[in-house]
Coordinates of C-alpha atoms (C1' of nucleotides) in Angstrom, one line a residue:
Chain G
M26 CA 73.9 85.4 79.9
N27 CA 77.3 85.8 78.4
L28 CA 80.0 83.3 79.0
V29 CA 82.1 85.3 81.4
S30 CA 79.1 85.9 83.6
Y31 CA 78.5 82.1 83.6
F32 CA 82.1 81.6 84.6
Q33 CA 81.6 84.0 87.5
T34 CA 79.0 81.6 88.9
I35 CA 81.8 79.0 89.2
V36 CA 84.7 81.1 90.5
P37 CA 84.9 84.8 91.3
L38 CA 87.1 86.5 88.8
S39 CA 89.0 89.8 89.2
P40 CA 88.1 92.6 86.8
T41 CA 91.3 92.2 84.9
A42 CA 90.7 88.5 84.6
Q43 CA 87.2 89.1 83.3
D44 CA 88.6 91.6 80.7
A45 CA 91.3 89.1 79.6
L46 CA 88.7 86.4 79.1
E47 CA 86.2 88.7 77.3
A48 CA 89.0 89.6 74.9
L49 CA 89.9 86.0 74.4
I50 CA 86.4 84.5 73.8
T51 CA 85.1 84.5 70.2
T52 CA 82.0 83.0 68.7
S53 CA 81.8 80.8 65.6
T54 CA 78.9 79.2 63.9
Y55 CA 78.8 75.9 62.0
R56 CA 76.3 74.2 59.7
K57 CA 75.0 70.8 60.4
N58 CA 77.7 68.1 59.7
D59 CA 80.5 70.7 59.5
I60 CA 83.8 69.5 60.8
I61 CA 84.9 71.8 63.6
Q62 CA 88.2 70.1 64.3
E63 CA 89.8 67.6 61.9
I64 CA 90.8 64.1 62.9
G65 CA 94.6 64.0 63.4
S66 CA 95.0 67.6 64.4
T67 CA 96.3 68.9 67.8
C68 CA 93.8 70.6 70.0
R69 CA 94.5 74.4 70.2
T70 CA 91.0 75.6 70.8
L71 CA 88.5 74.9 73.6
Y72 CA 84.9 75.2 72.8
M73 CA 81.7 75.6 74.7
V74 CA 78.4 75.1 73.0
K75 CA 76.2 78.2 72.8
S76 CA 73.5 76.5 70.8
G77 CA 73.0 73.3 68.9
C78 CA 75.0 70.2 69.5
A79 CA 78.2 68.6 68.5
R80 CA 80.2 65.4 68.9
I81 CA 83.7 64.0 69.3
F82 CA 84.3 61.1 67.0
Y83 CA 86.9 58.8 65.5
W84 CA 87.3 55.9 63.1
K85 CA 87.9 52.4 64.4
D86 CA 88.1 49.5 61.9
G87 CA 86.1 51.4 59.3
N88 CA 83.4 52.4 61.7
D89 CA 82.6 56.0 62.7
I90 CA 82.5 56.0 66.5
T91 CA 81.0 58.8 68.6
E92 CA 82.8 59.2 71.9
H93 CA 81.0 62.2 73.3
F94 CA 78.1 64.5 72.7
S95 CA 78.0 68.2 73.9
F96 CA 74.9 70.3 74.4
P97 CA 74.4 74.0 75.3
N98 CA 76.6 75.2 78.1
E99 CA 78.8 72.2 77.9
L100 CA 82.5 72.1 77.0
I101 CA 83.6 70.2 73.9
V102 CA 87.3 69.6 74.0
R103 CA 89.6 66.8 72.8
A104 CA 91.2 66.6 76.3
E105 CA 93.7 63.9 75.5
S106 CA 95.2 66.3 72.9
L107 CA 94.8 69.6 74.9
F108 CA 96.6 68.3 77.9
T109 CA 99.3 66.4 76.2
G110 CA 100.0 68.7 73.2
K111 CA 99.9 65.7 71.0
P112 CA 97.7 65.1 67.9
T113 CA 94.6 63.0 68.4
S114 CA 92.8 60.6 66.1
K115 CA 89.6 62.2 67.2
G116 CA 87.7 65.0 65.5
I117 CA 84.8 67.3 66.4
Q118 CA 81.7 67.7 64.2
A119 CA 78.5 69.8 64.4
I120 CA 75.5 67.5 64.6
T121 CA 73.0 70.4 64.1
D122 CA 73.6 74.0 63.1
T123 CA 75.7 75.1 66.0
E124 CA 77.1 78.2 67.7
L125 CA 80.2 77.8 69.7
Y126 CA 82.2 79.9 72.1
A127 CA 85.9 79.4 71.2
I128 CA 88.9 79.9 73.4
D129 CA 92.5 79.7 72.1
S130 CA 94.3 77.3 74.3
L131 CA 97.8 78.8 74.0
V132 CA 96.5 82.3 75.0
L133 CA 94.5 80.7 77.8
F134 CA 97.5 78.9 79.1
R135 CA 99.4 82.1 79.1
L136 CA 96.6 83.7 81.1
Y137 CA 97.0 80.9 83.7
D138 CA 100.4 82.4 84.6
Q139 CA 99.1 85.9 85.1
H140 CA 95.7 85.1 86.6
H141 CA 95.5 82.5 89.3
D142 CA 91.7 82.8 89.2
I143 CA 91.5 81.9 85.5
E144 CA 93.7 78.8 86.1
R145 CA 91.4 77.9 89.0
L146 CA 88.3 78.4 86.8
F147 CA 89.5 75.9 84.2
R148 CA 90.8 73.5 86.8
I149 CA 87.3 73.3 88.2
L150 CA 85.6 73.1 84.8
F151 CA 87.8 70.2 83.8
E152 CA 87.3 68.5 87.2
Q153 CA 83.6 68.6 86.4
E154 CA 84.3 67.0 83.0
Y155 CA 86.4 64.4 84.8
V156 CA 83.6 63.5 87.1
N157 CA 81.2 63.2 84.2
T158 CA 83.7 60.8 82.5
I159 CA 83.8 58.7 85.6
K160 CA 80.0 58.4 85.6
R161 CA 80.2 57.4 82.0
I162 CA 82.5 54.5 82.9
E163 CA 80.1 53.3 85.5
S164 CA 77.4 53.3 82.9
L165 CA 79.5 51.4 80.2
Q166 CA 80.8 49.0 82.8
F167 CA 77.6 47.8 84.3
H168 CA 74.5 49.0 82.7
S169 CA 72.9 47.1 79.8
A170 CA 72.7 48.8 76.4
K171 CA 69.0 49.3 77.0
E172 CA 69.6 51.0 80.4
R173 CA 72.3 53.2 78.8
Y174 CA 69.9 54.2 76.0
L175 CA 67.2 55.1 78.5
E176 CA 69.7 57.2 80.5
L177 CA 70.7 59.1 77.4
L178 CA 67.1 59.8 76.5
K179 CA 66.5 61.2 80.0
S180 CA 69.6 63.4 79.8
T181 CA 68.4 65.9 77.2
Q182 CA 65.7 66.5 74.6
Y183 CA 68.4 67.1 72.0
V184 CA 68.8 63.4 71.6
Q185 CA 65.9 63.6 69.1
H186 CA 68.2 65.5 66.7
I187 CA 71.0 63.0 66.8
P188 CA 71.1 60.3 64.1
L189 CA 70.8 56.8 65.6
K190 CA 74.0 55.6 64.2
Y191 CA 75.8 58.2 66.3
I192 CA 73.9 57.1 69.4
A193 CA 74.5 53.5 68.8
S194 CA 78.3 53.8 68.7
Y195 CA 78.2 56.2 71.7
L196 CA 76.4 53.4 73.6
G197 CA 79.0 50.9 72.4
I198 CA 76.5 48.8 70.4
T199 CA 75.6 48.4 66.7
Q200 CA 72.8 50.3 65.0
V201 CA 70.9 47.0 64.6
S202 CA 71.0 46.4 68.3
L203 CA 69.8 49.9 69.0
S204 CA 66.9 49.4 66.6
R205 CA 66.0 46.2 68.4
I206 CA 66.1 48.0 71.8
R207 CA 63.9 50.8 70.5
A208 CA 61.4 48.3 69.0
D209 CA 61.4 46.6 72.4
I210 CA 60.7 49.7 74.4
S211 CA 57.7 51.0 72.5
Chain J
M23 CA 112.8 59.4 95.3
N24 CA 110.4 61.0 97.7
L25 CA 107.1 62.3 96.6
V26 CA 107.9 66.0 96.5
S27 CA 110.9 65.3 94.3
Y28 CA 108.6 63.4 92.0
F29 CA 106.1 66.3 92.0
Q30 CA 109.0 68.6 91.0
T31 CA 109.4 66.6 87.8
I32 CA 105.9 67.7 86.9
V33 CA 105.8 71.3 88.0
P34 CA 108.6 73.4 89.5
L35 CA 107.8 74.2 93.0
S36 CA 108.9 77.2 95.1
P37 CA 110.9 76.3 98.3
T38 CA 108.0 77.3 100.5
A39 CA 105.6 75.2 98.4
Q40 CA 107.9 72.3 98.8
D41 CA 108.1 72.7 102.5
A42 CA 104.3 73.0 102.7
L43 CA 103.8 69.8 100.8
E44 CA 106.5 68.0 102.8
A45 CA 104.7 68.9 106.0
L46 CA 101.4 67.8 104.5
I47 CA 102.3 64.4 103.1
T48 CA 102.1 61.4 105.5
T49 CA 102.6 57.7 104.9
S50 CA 100.2 54.9 106.0
T51 CA 100.4 51.2 105.6
Y52 CA 97.6 48.7 105.1
R53 CA 97.4 45.0 105.1
K54 CA 95.9 43.0 102.2
N55 CA 92.1 43.5 102.0
D56 CA 92.1 46.4 104.5
I57 CA 89.5 49.0 103.8
I58 CA 91.3 52.3 103.2
Q59 CA 88.2 54.5 102.7
E60 CA 84.7 53.2 103.6
I61 CA 81.8 53.1 101.1
G62 CA 79.5 56.0 101.8
S63 CA 82.1 58.3 103.2
T64 CA 83.2 61.7 101.7
C65 CA 86.7 61.9 100.3
R66 CA 88.9 64.0 102.5
T67 CA 92.2 62.4 101.7
L68 CA 94.1 61.9 98.4
Y69 CA 96.4 58.9 98.2
M70 CA 99.3 58.0 96.0
V71 CA 100.5 54.4 96.0
K72 CA 104.0 54.0 97.3
S73 CA 104.1 50.2 97.1
G74 CA 101.5 47.5 96.6
C75 CA 98.2 48.0 94.9
A76 CA 94.7 49.1 95.7
R77 CA 91.3 49.4 94.1
I78 CA 88.2 51.6 94.1
F79 CA 85.0 49.5 94.3
Y80 CA 81.3 49.7 94.9
W81 CA 78.3 47.4 95.2
K82 CA 75.8 47.1 92.4
D83 CA 72.8 44.7 92.7
G84 CA 74.6 42.6 95.2
N85 CA 77.8 42.4 93.2
D86 CA 81.2 43.8 94.1
I87 CA 82.3 46.0 91.2
T88 CA 85.9 47.2 90.8
E89 CA 86.0 50.5 89.1
H90 CA 89.7 51.3 89.2
F91 CA 93.1 49.8 90.1
S92 CA 96.1 51.8 91.3
F93 CA 99.7 50.7 91.2
P94 CA 102.9 52.4 92.5
N95 CA 103.3 56.1 91.6
E96 CA 99.6 56.4 90.8
L97 CA 96.9 58.4 92.5
I98 CA 94.0 56.7 94.1
V99 CA 91.2 59.1 94.8
R100 CA 87.4 59.0 94.7
A101 CA 87.3 62.0 92.4
E102 CA 83.5 62.2 92.2
S103 CA 83.5 62.9 96.0
L104 CA 86.7 65.0 96.2
F105 CA 85.5 67.4 93.6
T106 CA 81.9 67.7 94.7
G107 CA 82.3 67.4 98.5
K108 CA 79.5 64.8 98.5
P109 CA 79.6 61.3 99.9
T110 CA 80.2 58.5 97.4
S111 CA 79.0 54.9 97.2
K112 CA 82.5 53.9 96.4
G113 CA 85.2 52.7 98.7
I114 CA 89.0 52.1 98.5
Q115 CA 90.6 48.8 99.5
A116 CA 94.1 47.4 99.6
I117 CA 94.5 44.5 97.3
T118 CA 98.0 43.5 98.6
D119 CA 99.9 44.9 101.6
T120 CA 100.1 48.5 100.6
E121 CA 102.0 51.7 101.5
L122 CA 100.3 54.9 100.6
Y123 CA 101.2 58.6 100.6
A124 CA 98.3 60.5 102.1
I125 CA 97.4 64.1 101.6
D126 CA 94.6 65.8 103.5
S127 CA 92.3 67.5 100.9
L128 CA 91.1 70.3 103.1
V129 CA 94.7 71.4 103.9
L130 CA 95.7 70.9 100.3
F131 CA 92.8 73.1 99.1
R132 CA 93.9 75.8 101.5
L133 CA 97.5 75.5 100.1
Y134 CA 96.0 76.2 96.6
D135 CA 95.1 79.7 97.8
Q136 CA 98.6 80.4 99.0
H137 CA 100.6 78.6 96.4
H138 CA 99.6 79.0 92.7
D139 CA 102.3 76.3 91.9
I140 CA 100.6 73.7 94.1
E141 CA 97.2 74.3 92.6
R142 CA 98.9 73.9 89.2
L143 CA 100.6 70.7 90.2
F144 CA 97.3 69.1 91.2
R145 CA 95.5 70.5 88.2
I146 CA 98.0 68.7 86.0
L147 CA 97.9 65.5 88.0
F148 CA 94.2 65.3 87.7
E149 CA 94.3 66.3 84.0
Q150 CA 96.4 63.2 83.5
E151 CA 93.9 61.1 85.4
Y152 CA 91.2 62.6 83.2
V153 CA 93.0 61.6 80.1
N154 CA 93.5 58.0 81.5
T155 CA 89.8 57.9 82.1
I156 CA 89.0 58.9 78.5
K157 CA 91.2 56.1 77.3
R158 CA 89.3 53.7 79.5
I159 CA 86.1 54.7 77.9
E160 CA 87.5 54.1 74.5
S161 CA 88.4 50.6 75.7
L162 CA 85.0 49.8 77.2
Q163 CA 83.2 51.3 74.3
F164 CA 84.8 49.4 71.5
H165 CA 87.2 46.7 72.5
S166 CA 86.0 43.2 73.2
A167 CA 86.4 41.7 76.6
K168 CA 89.3 39.7 75.4
E169 CA 91.1 42.7 74.0
R170 CA 90.5 44.6 77.3
Y171 CA 91.9 41.7 79.3
L172 CA 95.0 41.6 77.1
E173 CA 95.5 45.3 77.5
L174 CA 95.3 45.1 81.2
L175 CA 97.8 42.2 81.3
K176 CA 100.2 44.4 79.3
S177 CA 99.8 47.4 81.6
T178 CA 101.5 46.0 84.7
Q179 CA 102.9 42.8 86.2
Y180 CA 100.9 43.5 89.3
V181 CA 97.9 42.0 87.6
Q182 CA 99.1 38.6 88.8
H183 CA 98.3 39.6 92.4
I184 CA 94.8 40.7 91.7
P185 CA 91.9 38.2 92.3
L186 CA 90.1 37.4 89.0
K187 CA 86.8 38.4 90.4
Y188 CA 88.1 42.0 90.7
I189 CA 89.5 41.9 87.2
A190 CA 86.3 40.5 85.8
S191 CA 84.1 43.3 87.1
Y192 CA 86.8 45.9 86.1
L193 CA 86.5 44.7 82.6
G194 CA 82.7 44.8 82.8
I195 CA 82.2 41.0 82.4
T196 CA 81.4 38.1 84.7
Q197 CA 84.0 35.9 86.3
V198 CA 82.8 33.0 84.3
S199 CA 83.4 34.9 81.0
L200 CA 86.9 35.9 82.1
S201 CA 87.7 32.3 82.9
R202 CA 86.6 31.3 79.4
I203 CA 88.7 34.1 77.9
R204 CA 91.7 32.9 79.9
A205 CA 91.1 29.3 78.8
D206 CA 90.9 30.5 75.2
I207 CA 94.1 32.4 75.3
S208 CA 96.4 29.7 76.6
Chain R
dT18 C1' 98.3 19.1 108.6
dT19 C1' 93.4 19.1 108.2
dG20 C1' 89.1 21.0 107.5
dA21 C1' 86.8 25.1 106.1
dT22 C1' 86.6 28.7 103.3
dT23 C1' 87.4 31.1 99.2
dA24 C1' 88.8 31.3 94.3
dT25 C1' 88.7 29.5 89.7
dT26 C1' 87.2 26.6 86.1
dT27 C1' 83.9 23.9 83.5
dA28 C1' 79.4 22.6 81.7
dT29 C1' 74.8 23.6 80.2
dC30 C1' 71.4 26.4 78.5
dA31 C1' 69.2 31.2 77.9
dT32 C1' 69.8 35.8 76.4
dT33 C1' 72.0 39.5 74.2
dT34 C1' 74.5 41.4 70.7
dG35 C1' 76.9 41.1 66.2
dT36 C1' 77.0 40.4 61.0
dA37 C1' 75.1 40.7 56.6
dA38 C1' 71.6 41.6 53.6
dA39 C1' 67.3 43.1 52.2
dA40 C1' 63.2 46.0 53.0
dT41 C1' 61.2 50.2 54.3
dG42 C1' 61.3 55.1 55.4
dT43 C1' 63.2 59.9 55.2
dT44 C1' 65.8 63.7 53.4
dT45 C1' 68.2 66.2 50.0
dT46 C1' 69.0 67.8 45.5
dC47 C1' 68.1 68.8 41.0
Chain B
dG1 C1' 58.0 66.0 42.4
dA2 C1' 61.2 62.3 41.3
dA3 C1' 65.5 60.3 41.7
dA4 C1' 69.2 59.6 44.5
dA5 C1' 71.3 59.4 48.7
dC6 C1' 71.1 58.4 53.3
dA7 C1' 68.8 56.5 57.6
dT8 C1' 66.3 53.1 60.1
dT9 C1' 64.2 48.7 60.7
dT10 C1' 63.6 43.9 60.0
dT11 C1' 65.1 39.1 59.3
dA12 C1' 68.0 35.1 59.8
dC13 C1' 71.8 33.1 61.6
dA14 C1' 76.4 33.2 64.3
dA15 C1' 79.1 34.5 68.2
dA16 C1' 79.7 36.3 72.7
dT17 C1' 78.3 36.7 77.2
dG18 C1' 75.2 35.8 81.2
dA19 C1' 73.1 32.8 84.8
dT20 C1' 73.3 28.8 87.5
dA21 C1' 75.2 24.9 89.4
dA22 C1' 78.7 21.6 90.1
dA23 C1' 83.6 20.3 90.1
dT24 C1' 88.4 21.5 91.1
dA25 C1' 92.0 24.2 93.0
dA26 C1' 94.1 27.2 96.2
dT27 C1' 94.4 29.6 100.5
dC28 C1' 93.6 30.3 105.4
dA29 C1' 93.1 29.4 110.2
dA30 C1' 92.7 26.4 114.1

DNA sequence: TTGATTATTTATCATTTGTAAAATGTTTTC
DNA sequence: GAAAACATTTTACAAATGATAAATAATCAA
């Protein structure tokens, strides 16, 4: 299924809106570990994962912190930059070989003016992201590291392709702690 | 400044959109500790704090957990219910005597169809909430409890009116831990 | 105001997680 | 295939946080 067809399952789109989106969406491919968007840049492209997986990350006190993982059919966007227009200290990196759908944000925002339905589509997509983020807070606030790890394991089989150091910082713990948890489980 | 004037600072609104919003917005007042929305209900009203402060909370393993605080000029909405239409295990409670602007969500969503600018306004308001939530994750993921407490103290003077037990669960720690941190600071 | 209730702090001990360093395992590159 | 680079686990010890209970302090309601 192409991306616009998927969008149609979320919001009905007029034929002209469909055409405008088709014209806007491009595909790009990345090799494992490629940087997709540099730390310090301003977000001008929205991505959706077509295949593979990618992460949003940043540096904190000399440590590489993974803030977010995205898997097929999920958005990957540095929202704090997209919505404010300001540069962000976060970057996006391919974890495996990855194919992404890419959408230029400036063109998209212009389409919002002409196509109420396109603005609605992305409103809803980001509302869904917002809800996911709220669930993540619940998890960080009151689940133990072990519970959070087990949750992540359940969420997708892709976890197996992700280096443990990325998973550890995503869970808010050290790699050593994660190793202990893993030893404890099995 | 009334609420619609505040909205105009975010997105220009047509006169008919302004009128529609004016007609929709009501005000309600609550006493300290009043339940504003019950745990288990479905969100059908958006609130913005006019004065006082309120919290979103839920029960987890017999503990009362505060997920969110809202202060004047901030939205307070159980987004995971508003955007999915499903009931939520979270509730809203007044922490101090509180005045709220209230907006019926079903009427609002109908206005989205008629007024592109109103949909845009709320799209942007919730994008801002989303960005705040991302910042909160950063905080929970890689700041110590002490750092998180100091951050919260800086954010608003209203903190002084909030019982410590609410603050402790908001920070993801026990009340005893928070007491130790406070003793440590002063 | 007084007694009851609720909120906060303190103390003790157990558990979890962090830090640092070394050992082991895996992957990549020549 | 071997060396180098990178990833994961293990160990030992330190620091932070949790659980429980008791001691104070503050607030509320008759």
